[in-house]
């Protein structure tokens, strides 16, 4: 089990625009395909204009297959074309649980209606 942390640094002042676009155009597709949103945040102080989101996976193979499906989705591609101009830089980290963390197994994503 691990967490894929993604940090998007945006052009100054674009956080509200990004969040609105994501909520309206990208979130449903991404959650449906990736399944386990661990968190979705924006920075208030420290490095500004950043979006931080985290996704849980059981294995690298699962991550690969789910991200491949996301990138192949026409719905996601449409959203990504609109979102890219807001983003300056993308960072990506793989986070492993500390040995003492008694992590619960991930809840299975709810089936799409």
mmCIF file of C-alpha atoms in Angstrom:
data_model
loop_
_atom_site.group_PDB
_atom_site.id
_atom_site.type_symbol
_atom_site.label_atom_id
_atom_site.label_comp_id
_atom_site.label_asym_id
_atom_site.label_seq_id
_atom_site.Cartn_x
_atom_site.Cartn_y
_atom_site.Cartn_z
ATOM 1 C CA UNK A 1 0.000 0.000 0.000
ATOM 2 C CA UNK A 2 1.275 3.494 -0.827
ATOM 3 C CA UNK A 3 0.140 7.019 -1.594
ATOM 4 C CA UNK A 4 0.858 8.878 -4.816
ATOM 5 C CA UNK A 5 1.241 12.556 -3.853
ATOM 6 C CA UNK A 6 0.930 15.076 -6.664
ATOM 7 C CA UNK A 7 1.714 18.769 -6.251
ATOM 8 C CA UNK A 8 0.714 21.253 -8.925
ATOM 9 C CA UNK A 9 2.242 24.720 -8.692
ATOM 10 C CA UNK A 10 -0.076 27.145 -10.451
ATOM 11 C CA UNK A 11 0.352 30.591 -11.911
ATOM 12 C CA UNK A 12 -0.247 33.244 -9.224
ATOM 13 C CA UNK A 13 -3.905 33.696 -8.313
ATOM 14 C CA UNK A 14 -5.165 30.663 -10.249
ATOM 15 C CA UNK A 15 -6.098 28.372 -7.336
ATOM 16 C CA UNK A 16 -9.819 29.332 -7.361
ATOM 17 C CA UNK A 17 -9.965 28.922 -11.149
ATOM 18 C CA UNK A 18 -8.245 25.528 -10.960
ATOM 19 C CA UNK A 19 -10.500 24.233 -8.158
ATOM 20 C CA UNK A 20 -13.677 25.336 -9.949
ATOM 21 C CA UNK A 21 -12.552 23.733 -13.221
ATOM 22 C CA UNK A 22 -11.552 20.520 -11.421
ATOM 23 C CA UNK A 23 -14.832 20.287 -9.522
ATOM 24 C CA UNK A 24 -16.912 20.910 -12.658
ATOM 25 C CA UNK A 25 -14.894 19.064 -15.304
ATOM 26 C CA UNK A 26 -12.276 16.709 -13.838
ATOM 27 C CA UNK A 27 -13.159 15.373 -10.405
ATOM 28 C CA UNK A 28 -15.901 12.882 -11.260
ATOM 29 C CA UNK A 29 -13.810 11.252 -13.996
ATOM 30 C CA UNK A 30 -10.630 11.112 -11.917
ATOM 31 C CA UNK A 31 -12.327 9.683 -8.823
ATOM 32 C CA UNK A 32 -14.254 7.149 -10.906
ATOM 33 C CA UNK A 33 -11.074 5.878 -12.585
ATOM 34 C CA UNK A 34 -8.402 6.259 -9.874
ATOM 35 C CA UNK A 35 -10.770 5.318 -7.073
ATOM 36 C CA UNK A 36 -9.082 6.213 -3.795
ATOM 37 C CA UNK A 37 -8.735 9.948 -3.239
ATOM 38 C CA UNK A 38 -6.808 10.241 0.028
ATOM 39 C CA UNK A 39 -6.879 14.046 0.062
ATOM 40 C CA UNK A 40 -7.189 17.152 -2.084
ATOM 41 C CA UNK A 41 -5.825 20.439 -0.708
ATOM 42 C CA UNK A 42 -4.466 23.848 -1.598
ATOM 43 C CA UNK A 43 -1.781 25.776 0.238
ATOM 44 C CA UNK A 44 -2.611 28.754 2.453
ATOM 45 C CA UNK A 45 0.921 29.673 3.519
ATOM 46 C CA UNK A 46 4.403 28.420 2.772
ATOM 47 C CA UNK A 47 4.759 27.737 -0.943
ATOM 48 C CA UNK A 48 1.690 29.465 -2.368
ATOM 49 C CA UNK A 49 -0.436 28.661 -5.402
ATOM 50 C CA UNK A 50 -0.155 24.917 -4.931
ATOM 51 C CA UNK A 51 -2.677 22.112 -5.240
ATOM 52 C CA UNK A 52 -1.772 18.913 -3.366
ATOM 53 C CA UNK A 53 -3.701 15.740 -4.030
ATOM 54 C CA UNK A 54 -3.084 12.174 -2.952
ATOM 55 C CA UNK A 55 -4.280 8.837 -4.283
ATOM 56 C CA UNK A 56 -4.009 5.433 -2.604
ATOM 57 C CA UNK A 57 -2.899 2.250 -4.357
ATOM 58 C CA UNK A 58 -2.241 -1.332 -3.323
ATOM 59 C CA UNK A 59 0.564 -1.794 -5.878
ATOM 60 C CA UNK A 60 2.569 -0.079 -8.595
ATOM 61 C CA UNK A 61 0.764 -2.258 -11.125
ATOM 62 C CA UNK A 62 -2.600 -0.973 -9.910
ATOM 63 C CA UNK A 63 -1.334 2.630 -10.129
ATOM 64 C CA UNK A 64 -0.020 2.041 -13.640
ATOM 65 C CA UNK A 65 -3.284 0.508 -14.895
ATOM 66 C CA UNK A 66 -5.520 3.145 -13.313
ATOM 67 C CA UNK A 67 -3.369 6.078 -14.526
ATOM 68 C CA UNK A 68 -3.219 4.535 -18.002
ATOM 69 C CA UNK A 69 -7.029 4.340 -18.046
ATOM 70 C CA UNK A 70 -7.282 7.941 -16.848
ATOM 71 C CA UNK A 71 -4.952 9.229 -19.563
ATOM 72 C CA UNK A 72 -6.930 7.299 -22.205
ATOM 73 C CA UNK A 73 -10.269 8.800 -21.129
ATOM 74 C CA UNK A 74 -11.583 11.406 -23.620
ATOM 75 C CA UNK A 75 -13.359 13.082 -20.702
ATOM 76 C CA UNK A 76 -10.044 13.448 -18.815
ATOM 77 C CA UNK A 77 -8.203 14.572 -21.948
ATOM 78 C CA UNK A 78 -10.734 17.362 -22.443
ATOM 79 C CA UNK A 79 -10.303 18.511 -18.837
ATOM 80 C CA UNK A 80 -6.500 18.273 -19.014
ATOM 81 C CA UNK A 81 -6.364 20.517 -22.106
ATOM 82 C CA UNK A 82 -8.190 23.236 -20.162
ATOM 83 C CA UNK A 83 -6.167 22.741 -16.964
ATOM 84 C CA UNK A 84 -2.634 22.717 -18.408
ATOM 85 C CA UNK A 85 -2.400 26.475 -18.989
ATOM 86 C CA UNK A 86 -2.949 27.071 -15.248
ATOM 87 C CA UNK A 87 -0.027 24.844 -14.181
ATOM 88 C CA UNK A 88 3.612 25.950 -13.925
ATOM 89 C CA UNK A 89 5.124 22.747 -12.480
ATOM 90 C CA UNK A 90 4.074 19.233 -11.457
ATOM 91 C CA UNK A 91 5.797 17.237 -8.704
ATOM 92 C CA UNK A 92 5.051 13.622 -7.904
ATOM 93 C CA UNK A 93 6.073 11.547 -4.866
ATOM 94 C CA UNK A 94 5.487 7.990 -3.774
ATOM 95 C CA UNK A 95 4.755 7.907 -0.022
ATOM 96 C CA UNK A 96 5.125 4.696 1.974
ATOM 97 C CA UNK A 97 3.480 4.178 5.376
ATOM 98 C CA UNK A 98 5.768 4.258 8.411
ATOM 99 C CA UNK A 99 6.318 0.809 9.987
ATOM 100 C CA UNK A 100 4.332 1.727 13.105
ATOM 101 C CA UNK A 101 1.285 2.910 11.168
ATOM 102 C CA UNK A 102 -1.548 0.430 11.423
ATOM 103 C CA UNK A 103 -3.095 1.447 8.131
ATOM 104 C CA UNK A 104 -6.568 0.261 7.345
ATOM 105 C CA UNK A 105 -7.016 -1.512 4.064
ATOM 106 C CA UNK A 106 -8.294 0.875 1.435
ATOM 107 C CA UNK A 107 -12.002 0.929 1.050
ATOM 108 C CA UNK A 108 -12.994 -0.354 -2.331
ATOM 109 C CA UNK A 109 -14.203 2.443 -4.605
ATOM 110 C CA UNK A 110 -17.946 2.645 -4.949
ATOM 111 C CA UNK A 111 -19.243 1.317 -8.225
ATOM 112 C CA UNK A 112 -20.334 3.951 -10.726
ATOM 113 C CA UNK A 113 -24.087 4.339 -10.903
#
